[in-house]
């Protein structure tokens, strides 16, 4: 993709997701996550019903009238997008590649964070951490995140989420709002790392799959290529084998979901033909 095409695509995604973030998502996003605590706002005269524990005794003594401290939520949050960039994310059939779909979701979250004056960062991973954009504010930084998600098409054939989780556990010491986005087609999960991640941070898992990964057509013998290992196979997609695969895939999908729910992480399940805006609005409003 040349520079002109890249800038055009960044602009298209910005326009589309900016309009969406101006809808009710921003309000839902704002109320879904709590700040780090309370910070002092002002002192005002005591009113009947005020909590006497908030009386400012120094001001009260100075003015000879009871005054109370008013506290407000410290709103600034740190948002981290943790995005799978392995080769399976470049797969797509009817509507879009999973990576393009994810780029729009990430852009929407980024611009919503921007409107709420929150910091937002990005980590992409394959079987290792690939790219790190430290959390920051501002439109330029937001566009840098979007650019990174749509420009980097050098997908690795290898996939493992464990190194990325360990990196976050090591580097991010303060509470962070984490959106972990992947197709979760891998099986090498280290529950210890996930448990620690969810214990220290507010984690939302977004699983993105292509529709055909859930419903396989019966096509008889076909040749397929594993885009992560680049290995080709002949397989028989008869009714029996297709049914066995669907049952296996459903079992794996349910195991992943239950693992994250066990650690109190939020979970959003999407395919690339779903309206992600509606799903995110519903999730934020119910959180």
mmCIF file of N, CA and C in Angstrom, residues 9-136:
data_model
loop_
_atom_site.group_PDB
_atom_site.id
_atom_site.type_symbol
_atom_site.label_atom_id
_atom_site.label_comp_id
_atom_site.label_asym_id
_atom_site.label_seq_id
_atom_site.Cartn_x
_atom_site.Cartn_y
_atom_site.Cartn_z
ATOM 1 N N UNK A 9 -7.072 5.567 3.298
ATOM 2 C CA UNK A 9 -7.747 4.557 4.105
ATOM 3 C C UNK A 9 -7.839 4.987 5.561
ATOM 4 N N UNK A 10 -6.761 5.599 6.080
ATOM 5 C CA UNK A 10 -6.789 6.117 7.447
ATOM 6 C C UNK A 10 -7.908 7.131 7.592
ATOM 7 N N UNK A 11 -8.008 8.025 6.607
ATOM 8 C CA UNK A 11 -9.037 9.070 6.649
ATOM 9 C C UNK A 11 -10.436 8.466 6.583
ATOM 10 N N UNK A 12 -10.620 7.453 5.732
ATOM 11 C CA UNK A 12 -11.927 6.799 5.612
ATOM 12 C C UNK A 12 -12.345 6.168 6.936
ATOM 13 N N UNK A 13 -11.420 5.464 7.570
ATOM 14 C CA UNK A 13 -11.725 4.826 8.853
ATOM 15 C C UNK A 13 -11.987 5.871 9.920
ATOM 16 N N UNK A 14 -11.191 6.963 9.909
ATOM 17 C CA UNK A 14 -11.390 8.022 10.902
ATOM 18 C C UNK A 14 -12.780 8.634 10.765
ATOM 19 N N UNK A 15 -13.182 8.941 9.527
ATOM 20 C CA UNK A 15 -14.491 9.561 9.294
ATOM 21 C C UNK A 15 -15.612 8.627 9.740
ATOM 22 N N UNK A 16 -15.517 7.354 9.350
ATOM 23 C CA UNK A 16 -16.571 6.392 9.687
ATOM 24 C C UNK A 16 -16.688 6.204 11.195
ATOM 25 N N UNK A 17 -15.560 5.965 11.863
ATOM 26 C CA UNK A 17 -15.611 5.669 13.291
ATOM 27 C C UNK A 17 -15.815 6.921 14.136
ATOM 28 N N UNK A 18 -15.392 8.080 13.618
ATOM 29 C CA UNK A 18 -15.626 9.321 14.361
ATOM 30 C C UNK A 18 -17.116 9.610 14.440
ATOM 31 N N UNK A 19 -17.817 9.372 13.329
ATOM 32 C CA UNK A 19 -19.269 9.568 13.314
ATOM 33 C C UNK A 19 -19.930 8.611 14.305
ATOM 34 N N UNK A 20 -19.458 7.369 14.328
ATOM 35 C CA UNK A 20 -20.026 6.387 15.250
ATOM 36 C C UNK A 20 -19.755 6.767 16.702
ATOM 37 N N UNK A 21 -18.532 7.260 16.965
ATOM 38 C CA UNK A 21 -18.192 7.611 18.345
ATOM 39 C C UNK A 21 -18.936 8.843 18.807
ATOM 40 N N UNK A 22 -19.485 9.616 17.875
ATOM 41 C CA UNK A 22 -20.304 10.774 18.238
ATOM 42 C C UNK A 22 -21.725 10.364 18.611
ATOM 43 N N UNK A 23 -22.058 9.096 18.342
ATOM 44 C CA UNK A 23 -23.381 8.587 18.712
ATOM 45 C C UNK A 23 -23.377 8.201 20.194
ATOM 46 N N UNK A 24 -24.255 7.305 20.563
ATOM 47 C CA UNK A 24 -24.401 6.986 21.987
ATOM 48 C C UNK A 24 -23.250 6.165 22.541
ATOM 49 N N UNK A 25 -22.342 5.677 21.681
ATOM 50 C CA UNK A 25 -21.232 4.880 22.185
ATOM 51 C C UNK A 25 -20.392 5.655 23.176
ATOM 52 N N UNK A 26 -20.134 6.932 22.881
ATOM 53 C CA UNK A 26 -19.275 7.717 23.757
ATOM 54 C C UNK A 26 -19.865 7.794 25.158
ATOM 55 N N UNK A 27 -21.174 8.036 25.246
ATOM 56 C CA UNK A 27 -21.812 8.082 26.555
ATOM 57 C C UNK A 27 -21.740 6.745 27.259
ATOM 58 N N UNK A 28 -21.962 5.666 26.523
ATOM 59 C CA UNK A 28 -21.893 4.331 27.109
ATOM 60 C C UNK A 28 -20.476 4.014 27.547
ATOM 61 N N UNK A 29 -19.529 4.363 26.699
ATOM 62 C CA UNK A 29 -18.115 4.136 27.019
ATOM 63 C C UNK A 29 -17.744 4.873 28.297
ATOM 64 N N UNK A 30 -18.190 6.132 28.396
ATOM 65 C CA UNK A 30 -17.835 6.977 29.544
ATOM 66 C C UNK A 30 -18.320 6.364 30.853
ATOM 67 N N UNK A 31 -19.518 5.829 30.840
ATOM 68 C CA UNK A 31 -20.096 5.300 32.078
ATOM 69 C C UNK A 31 -19.672 3.864 32.363
ATOM 70 N N UNK A 32 -19.093 3.181 31.366
ATOM 71 C CA UNK A 32 -18.754 1.768 31.538
ATOM 72 C C UNK A 32 -17.547 1.551 32.429
ATOM 73 N N UNK A 33 -16.629 2.508 32.429
ATOM 74 C CA UNK A 33 -15.386 2.333 33.167
ATOM 75 C C UNK A 33 -15.224 3.419 34.213
ATOM 76 N N UNK A 34 -14.872 3.011 35.402
ATOM 77 C CA UNK A 34 -14.681 3.953 36.493
ATOM 78 C C UNK A 34 -13.245 4.458 36.499
ATOM 79 N N UNK A 35 -13.073 5.672 37.003
ATOM 80 C CA UNK A 35 -11.739 6.246 37.115
ATOM 81 C C UNK A 35 -10.943 5.596 38.232
ATOM 82 N N UNK A 36 -9.733 6.127 38.463
ATOM 83 C CA UNK A 36 -8.830 5.508 39.431
ATOM 84 C C UNK A 36 -9.211 5.800 40.872
ATOM 85 N N UNK A 37 -10.092 6.778 41.110
ATOM 86 C CA UNK A 37 -10.446 7.128 42.479
ATOM 87 C C UNK A 37 -11.074 8.498 42.522
ATOM 88 N N UNK A 38 -11.117 9.098 43.722
ATOM 89 C CA UNK A 38 -11.721 10.411 43.900
ATOM 90 C C UNK A 38 -10.641 11.459 44.085
ATOM 91 N N UNK A 39 -10.890 12.629 43.524
ATOM 92 C CA UNK A 39 -9.961 13.736 43.673
ATOM 93 C C UNK A 39 -10.718 14.965 44.161
ATOM 94 N N UNK A 40 -10.046 15.836 44.896
ATOM 95 C CA UNK A 40 -10.678 17.026 45.465
ATOM 96 C C UNK A 40 -11.140 17.976 44.363
ATOM 97 N N UNK A 41 -12.373 18.497 44.504
ATOM 98 C CA UNK A 41 -12.916 19.432 43.523
ATOM 99 C C UNK A 41 -13.064 20.835 44.105
ATOM 100 N N UNK A 42 -13.820 20.962 45.218
ATOM 101 C CA UNK A 42 -14.055 22.282 45.800
ATOM 102 C C UNK A 42 -14.565 22.130 47.235
ATOM 103 N N UNK A 43 -14.686 23.283 47.917
ATOM 104 C CA UNK A 43 -15.304 23.338 49.241
ATOM 105 C C UNK A 43 -16.547 24.200 49.142
ATOM 106 N N UNK A 44 -17.649 23.743 49.753
ATOM 107 C CA UNK A 44 -18.878 24.540 49.745
ATOM 108 C C UNK A 44 -19.522 24.459 51.124
ATOM 109 N N UNK A 45 -20.448 25.391 51.428
ATOM 110 C CA UNK A 45 -21.129 25.363 52.729
ATOM 111 C C UNK A 45 -21.876 24.049 52.942
ATOM 112 N N UNK A 46 -21.907 23.605 54.174
ATOM 113 C CA UNK A 46 -22.588 22.368 54.540
ATOM 114 C C UNK A 46 -24.086 22.500 54.304
ATOM 115 N N UNK A 47 -24.689 21.457 53.729
ATOM 116 C CA UNK A 47 -26.139 21.396 53.539
ATOM 117 C C UNK A 47 -26.673 20.181 54.276
ATOM 118 N N UNK A 48 -27.934 20.272 54.720
ATOM 119 C CA UNK A 48 -28.552 19.162 55.438
ATOM 120 C C UNK A 48 -28.479 17.894 54.586
ATOM 121 N N UNK A 49 -27.998 16.824 55.177
ATOM 122 C CA UNK A 49 -27.883 15.560 54.461
ATOM 123 C C UNK A 49 -26.473 15.263 53.982
ATOM 124 N N UNK A 50 -25.572 16.264 53.998
ATOM 125 C CA UNK A 50 -24.183 16.024 53.602
ATOM 126 C C UNK A 50 -23.506 15.069 54.579
ATOM 127 N N UNK A 51 -22.575 14.301 54.084
ATOM 128 C CA UNK A 51 -21.817 13.371 54.916
ATOM 129 C C UNK A 51 -20.890 14.169 55.833
ATOM 130 N N UNK A 52 -21.089 14.029 57.132
ATOM 131 C CA UNK A 52 -20.288 14.818 58.083
ATOM 132 C C UNK A 52 -18.812 14.430 58.032
ATOM 133 N N UNK A 53 -18.518 13.260 57.460
ATOM 134 C CA UNK A 53 -17.119 12.859 57.346
ATOM 135 C C UNK A 53 -16.373 13.710 56.324
ATOM 136 N N UNK A 54 -17.121 14.445 55.490
ATOM 137 C CA UNK A 54 -16.483 15.291 54.478
ATOM 138 C C UNK A 54 -16.334 16.744 54.939
ATOM 139 N N UNK A 55 -16.642 17.015 56.194
ATOM 140 C CA UNK A 55 -16.469 18.384 56.702
ATOM 141 C C UNK A 55 -14.985 18.760 56.683
ATOM 142 N N UNK A 56 -14.703 19.939 56.118
ATOM 143 C CA UNK A 56 -13.341 20.483 56.125
ATOM 144 C C UNK A 56 -13.203 21.343 57.379
ATOM 145 N N UNK A 57 -12.551 20.787 58.390
ATOM 146 C CA UNK A 57 -12.519 21.453 59.690
ATOM 147 C C UNK A 57 -11.683 22.735 59.673
ATOM 148 N N UNK A 58 -10.670 22.795 58.852
ATOM 149 C CA UNK A 58 -9.848 24.011 58.776
ATOM 150 C C UNK A 58 -10.646 25.174 58.195
ATOM 151 N N UNK A 59 -11.359 24.922 57.090
ATOM 152 C CA UNK A 59 -12.182 25.965 56.468
ATOM 153 C C UNK A 59 -13.333 26.334 57.397
ATOM 154 N N UNK A 60 -13.925 25.331 58.037
ATOM 155 C CA UNK A 60 -15.028 25.573 58.976
ATOM 156 C C UNK A 60 -14.580 26.494 60.108
ATOM 157 N N UNK A 61 -13.392 26.245 60.665
ATOM 158 C CA UNK A 61 -12.877 27.080 61.760
ATOM 159 C C UNK A 61 -12.566 28.496 61.276
ATOM 160 N N UNK A 62 -12.032 28.593 60.062
ATOM 161 C CA UNK A 62 -11.647 29.904 59.540
ATOM 162 C C UNK A 62 -12.855 30.783 59.237
ATOM 163 N N UNK A 63 -13.930 30.167 58.714
ATOM 164 C CA UNK A 63 -15.115 30.934 58.301
ATOM 165 C C UNK A 63 -16.237 30.898 59.335
ATOM 166 N N UNK A 64 -16.037 30.132 60.388
ATOM 167 C CA UNK A 64 -17.056 29.992 61.446
ATOM 168 C C UNK A 64 -18.382 29.487 60.892
ATOM 169 N N UNK A 65 -18.290 28.674 59.887
ATOM 170 C CA UNK A 65 -19.484 28.071 59.265
ATOM 171 C C UNK A 65 -19.077 26.715 58.693
ATOM 172 N N UNK A 66 -19.881 25.673 58.917
ATOM 173 C CA UNK A 66 -19.514 24.344 58.421
ATOM 174 C C UNK A 66 -19.380 24.314 56.895
ATOM 175 N N UNK A 67 -18.275 23.769 56.423
ATOM 176 C CA UNK A 67 -18.037 23.577 54.993
ATOM 177 C C UNK A 67 -17.624 22.121 54.755
ATOM 178 N N UNK A 68 -17.987 21.611 53.585
ATOM 179 C CA UNK A 68 -17.635 20.231 53.243
ATOM 180 C C UNK A 68 -16.794 20.198 51.970
ATOM 181 N N UNK A 69 -15.954 19.170 51.899
ATOM 182 C CA UNK A 69 -15.153 18.946 50.690
ATOM 183 C C UNK A 69 -16.005 18.210 49.652
ATOM 184 N N UNK A 70 -15.944 18.673 48.421
ATOM 185 C CA UNK A 70 -16.628 18.002 47.317
ATOM 186 C C UNK A 70 -15.578 17.245 46.513
ATOM 187 N N UNK A 71 -15.815 15.955 46.366
ATOM 188 C CA UNK A 71 -14.884 15.106 45.628
ATOM 189 C C UNK A 71 -15.525 14.678 44.316
ATOM 190 N N UNK A 72 -14.705 14.473 43.308
ATOM 191 C CA UNK A 72 -15.233 13.955 42.045
ATOM 192 C C UNK A 72 -14.308 12.859 41.532
ATOM 193 N N UNK A 73 -14.865 12.034 40.659
ATOM 194 C CA UNK A 73 -14.094 10.904 40.150
ATOM 195 C C UNK A 73 -12.925 11.391 39.308
ATOM 196 N N UNK A 74 -11.766 10.803 39.568
ATOM 197 C CA UNK A 74 -10.606 11.070 38.717
ATOM 198 C C UNK A 74 -10.812 10.289 37.428
ATOM 199 N N UNK A 75 -11.149 11.002 36.331
ATOM 200 C CA UNK A 75 -11.721 10.368 35.165
ATOM 201 C C UNK A 75 -10.675 9.797 34.205
ATOM 202 N N UNK A 76 -9.491 10.372 34.177
ATOM 203 C CA UNK A 76 -8.541 9.953 33.155
ATOM 204 C C UNK A 76 -8.204 8.468 33.286
ATOM 205 N N UNK A 77 -8.363 7.760 32.200
ATOM 206 C CA UNK A 77 -8.080 6.333 32.164
ATOM 207 C C UNK A 77 -6.962 6.047 31.178
ATOM 208 N N UNK A 78 -6.381 4.875 31.311
ATOM 209 C CA UNK A 78 -5.417 4.395 30.323
ATOM 210 C C UNK A 78 -6.030 3.197 29.613
ATOM 211 N N UNK A 79 -6.158 3.320 28.298
ATOM 212 C CA UNK A 79 -6.745 2.265 27.470
ATOM 213 C C UNK A 79 -5.623 1.582 26.699
ATOM 214 N N UNK A 80 -5.644 0.260 26.656
ATOM 215 C CA UNK A 80 -4.652 -0.488 25.882
ATOM 216 C C UNK A 80 -5.351 -1.442 24.925
ATOM 217 N N UNK A 81 -5.017 -1.321 23.651
ATOM 218 C CA UNK A 81 -5.505 -2.246 22.632
ATOM 219 C C UNK A 81 -4.437 -3.316 22.427
ATOM 220 N N UNK A 82 -4.783 -4.547 22.706
ATOM 221 C CA UNK A 82 -3.863 -5.676 22.569
ATOM 222 C C UNK A 82 -4.379 -6.532 21.412
ATOM 223 N N UNK A 83 -3.733 -6.402 20.243
ATOM 224 C CA UNK A 83 -4.319 -6.905 18.997
ATOM 225 C C UNK A 83 -3.466 -8.009 18.371
ATOM 226 N N UNK A 84 -4.111 -9.124 18.075
ATOM 227 C CA UNK A 84 -3.486 -10.265 17.400
ATOM 228 C C UNK A 84 -3.153 -9.884 15.960
ATOM 229 N N UNK A 85 -1.886 -10.101 15.570
ATOM 230 C CA UNK A 85 -1.472 -9.776 14.203
ATOM 231 C C UNK A 85 -0.862 -10.989 13.520
ATOM 232 N N UNK A 86 -1.304 -12.185 13.922
ATOM 233 C CA UNK A 86 -0.828 -13.404 13.274
ATOM 234 C C UNK A 86 -1.544 -13.597 11.939
ATOM 235 N N UNK A 87 -1.043 -14.538 11.146
ATOM 236 C CA UNK A 87 -1.515 -14.685 9.768
ATOM 237 C C UNK A 87 -3.000 -15.004 9.662
ATOM 238 N N UNK A 88 -3.549 -15.707 10.644
ATOM 239 C CA UNK A 88 -4.969 -16.064 10.564
ATOM 240 C C UNK A 88 -5.873 -14.834 10.575
ATOM 241 N N UNK A 89 -5.375 -13.703 11.094
ATOM 242 C CA UNK A 89 -6.175 -12.479 11.130
ATOM 243 C C UNK A 89 -6.296 -11.830 9.756
ATOM 244 N N UNK A 90 -5.474 -12.261 8.800
ATOM 245 C CA UNK A 90 -5.563 -11.707 7.444
ATOM 246 C C UNK A 90 -6.597 -12.441 6.598
ATOM 247 N N UNK A 91 -7.232 -13.453 7.186
ATOM 248 C CA UNK A 91 -8.212 -14.252 6.454
ATOM 249 C C UNK A 91 -9.554 -13.538 6.395
ATOM 250 N N UNK A 92 -10.227 -13.673 5.265
ATOM 251 C CA UNK A 92 -11.561 -13.093 5.123
ATOM 252 C C UNK A 92 -12.269 -13.678 3.924
ATOM 253 N N UNK A 93 -13.605 -13.795 4.007
ATOM 254 C CA UNK A 93 -14.368 -14.330 2.876
ATOM 255 C C UNK A 93 -15.336 -13.288 2.336
ATOM 256 N N UNK A 94 -16.556 -13.267 2.846
ATOM 257 C CA UNK A 94 -17.606 -12.455 2.228
ATOM 258 C C UNK A 94 -17.422 -10.951 2.398
ATOM 259 N N UNK A 95 -17.193 -10.506 3.614
ATOM 260 C CA UNK A 95 -17.289 -9.076 3.892
ATOM 261 C C UNK A 95 -15.942 -8.375 3.987
ATOM 262 N N UNK A 96 -15.050 -8.896 4.798
ATOM 263 C CA UNK A 96 -13.768 -8.232 5.001
ATOM 264 C C UNK A 96 -12.802 -9.180 5.671
ATOM 265 N N UNK A 97 -11.514 -8.872 5.533
ATOM 266 C CA UNK A 97 -10.529 -9.592 6.319
ATOM 267 C C UNK A 97 -10.752 -9.271 7.795
ATOM 268 N N UNK A 98 -10.438 -10.233 8.627
ATOM 269 C CA UNK A 98 -10.595 -9.999 10.064
ATOM 270 C C UNK A 98 -9.768 -8.801 10.518
ATOM 271 N N UNK A 99 -8.581 -8.628 9.931
ATOM 272 C CA UNK A 99 -7.709 -7.518 10.329
ATOM 273 C C UNK A 99 -8.335 -6.164 10.013
ATOM 274 N N UNK A 100 -9.040 -6.042 8.882
ATOM 275 C CA UNK A 100 -9.714 -4.781 8.536
ATOM 276 C C UNK A 100 -10.864 -4.502 9.499
ATOM 277 N N UNK A 101 -11.607 -5.533 9.805
ATOM 278 C CA UNK A 101 -12.727 -5.420 10.748
ATOM 279 C C UNK A 101 -12.221 -4.992 12.123
ATOM 280 N N UNK A 102 -11.123 -5.609 12.558
ATOM 281 C CA UNK A 102 -10.515 -5.270 13.849
ATOM 282 C C UNK A 102 -10.002 -3.838 13.851
ATOM 283 N N UNK A 103 -9.433 -3.392 12.728
ATOM 284 C CA UNK A 103 -8.926 -2.015 12.639
ATOM 285 C C UNK A 103 -10.041 -1.008 12.890
ATOM 286 N N UNK A 104 -11.239 -1.289 12.378
ATOM 287 C CA UNK A 104 -12.368 -0.379 12.596
ATOM 288 C C UNK A 104 -12.816 -0.397 14.057
ATOM 289 N N UNK A 105 -12.860 -1.579 14.658
ATOM 290 C CA UNK A 105 -13.227 -1.672 16.079
ATOM 291 C C UNK A 105 -12.223 -0.906 16.934
ATOM 292 N N UNK A 106 -10.938 -1.128 16.666
ATOM 293 C CA UNK A 106 -9.883 -0.462 17.436
ATOM 294 C C UNK A 106 -9.927 1.047 17.237
ATOM 295 N N UNK A 107 -10.217 1.485 16.011
ATOM 296 C CA UNK A 107 -10.319 2.923 15.737
ATOM 297 C C UNK A 107 -11.485 3.535 16.498
ATOM 298 N N UNK A 108 -12.592 2.818 16.556
ATOM 299 C CA UNK A 108 -13.769 3.304 17.278
ATOM 300 C C UNK A 108 -13.472 3.456 18.774
ATOM 301 N N UNK A 109 -12.820 2.468 19.353
ATOM 302 C CA UNK A 109 -12.443 2.551 20.770
ATOM 303 C C UNK A 109 -11.443 3.684 20.988
ATOM 304 N N UNK A 110 -10.486 3.813 20.079
ATOM 305 C CA UNK A 110 -9.464 4.862 20.185
ATOM 306 C C UNK A 110 -10.083 6.249 20.159
ATOM 307 N N UNK A 111 -10.990 6.492 19.222
ATOM 308 C CA UNK A 111 -11.600 7.821 19.101
ATOM 309 C C UNK A 111 -12.567 8.099 20.248
ATOM 310 N N UNK A 112 -13.205 7.061 20.769
ATOM 311 C CA UNK A 112 -14.051 7.238 21.952
ATOM 312 C C UNK A 112 -13.196 7.622 23.158
ATOM 313 N N UNK A 113 -12.036 6.983 23.295
ATOM 314 C CA UNK A 113 -11.103 7.330 24.369
ATOM 315 C C UNK A 113 -10.605 8.760 24.200
ATOM 316 N N UNK A 114 -10.330 9.133 22.969
ATOM 317 C CA UNK A 114 -9.857 10.491 22.673
ATOM 318 C C UNK A 114 -10.879 11.529 23.106
ATOM 319 N N UNK A 115 -12.157 11.272 22.816
ATOM 320 C CA UNK A 115 -13.219 12.211 23.177
ATOM 321 C C UNK A 115 -13.382 12.323 24.692
ATOM 322 N N UNK A 116 -13.001 11.273 25.417
ATOM 323 C CA UNK A 116 -13.096 11.292 26.878
ATOM 324 C C UNK A 116 -11.789 11.720 27.542
ATOM 325 N N UNK A 117 -10.849 12.180 26.724
ATOM 326 C CA UNK A 117 -9.560 12.669 27.223
ATOM 327 C C UNK A 117 -8.773 11.583 27.951
ATOM 328 N N UNK A 118 -8.904 10.343 27.481
ATOM 329 C CA UNK A 118 -8.163 9.222 28.047
ATOM 330 C C UNK A 118 -6.924 8.926 27.203
ATOM 331 N N UNK A 119 -5.934 8.341 27.827
ATOM 332 C CA UNK A 119 -4.762 7.873 27.093
ATOM 333 C C UNK A 119 -5.088 6.538 26.437
ATOM 334 N N UNK A 120 -4.519 6.302 25.268
ATOM 335 C CA UNK A 120 -4.741 5.024 24.604
ATOM 336 C C UNK A 120 -3.437 4.560 23.967
ATOM 337 N N UNK A 121 -3.159 3.252 24.089
ATOM 338 C CA UNK A 121 -1.951 2.674 23.516
ATOM 339 C C UNK A 121 -2.278 1.420 22.728
ATOM 340 N N UNK A 122 -1.280 0.910 22.010
ATOM 341 C CA UNK A 122 -1.479 -0.261 21.155
ATOM 342 C C UNK A 122 -0.302 -1.222 21.299
ATOM 343 N N UNK A 123 -0.621 -2.496 21.417
ATOM 344 C CA UNK A 123 0.380 -3.557 21.312
ATOM 345 C C UNK A 123 -0.139 -4.574 20.305
ATOM 346 N N UNK A 124 0.648 -4.852 19.263
ATOM 347 C CA UNK A 124 0.303 -5.935 18.342
ATOM 348 C C UNK A 124 1.225 -7.115 18.646
ATOM 349 N N UNK A 125 0.700 -8.319 18.438
ATOM 350 C CA UNK A 125 1.487 -9.506 18.766
ATOM 351 C C UNK A 125 1.231 -10.623 17.770
ATOM 352 N N UNK A 126 2.212 -11.497 17.639
ATOM 353 C CA UNK A 126 2.075 -12.756 16.898
ATOM 354 C C UNK A 126 2.411 -13.855 17.920
ATOM 355 N N UNK A 127 3.570 -14.505 17.752
ATOM 356 C CA UNK A 127 4.043 -15.383 18.823
ATOM 357 C C UNK A 127 4.940 -14.607 19.779
ATOM 358 N N UNK A 128 5.101 -13.310 19.490
ATOM 359 C CA UNK A 128 5.861 -12.400 20.351
ATOM 360 C C UNK A 128 5.269 -11.007 20.198
ATOM 361 N N UNK A 129 5.702 -10.099 21.030
ATOM 362 C CA UNK A 129 5.256 -8.709 20.906
ATOM 363 C C UNK A 129 5.891 -8.107 19.659
ATOM 364 N N UNK A 130 5.070 -7.549 18.772
ATOM 365 C CA UNK A 130 5.561 -7.001 17.515
ATOM 366 C C UNK A 130 5.754 -5.486 17.567
ATOM 367 N N UNK A 131 4.746 -4.780 18.021
ATOM 368 C CA UNK A 131 4.776 -3.313 17.988
ATOM 369 C C UNK A 131 4.168 -2.773 19.271
ATOM 370 N N UNK A 132 4.801 -1.749 19.824
ATOM 371 C CA UNK A 132 4.288 -1.107 21.033
ATOM 372 C C UNK A 132 4.185 0.396 20.804
ATOM 373 N N UNK A 133 2.979 0.927 20.932
ATOM 374 C CA UNK A 133 2.758 2.373 20.952
ATOM 375 C C UNK A 133 2.280 2.706 22.358
ATOM 376 N N UNK A 134 3.119 3.382 23.113
ATOM 377 C CA UNK A 134 2.796 3.682 24.508
ATOM 378 C C UNK A 134 1.548 4.552 24.610
ATOM 379 N N UNK A 135 0.752 4.368 25.654
ATOM 380 C CA UNK A 135 -0.470 5.165 25.823
ATOM 381 C C UNK A 135 -0.180 6.663 25.826
ATOM 382 N N UNK A 136 -0.972 7.391 25.056
ATOM 383 C CA UNK A 136 -0.837 8.844 24.964
ATOM 384 C C UNK A 136 -2.176 9.418 24.535
#
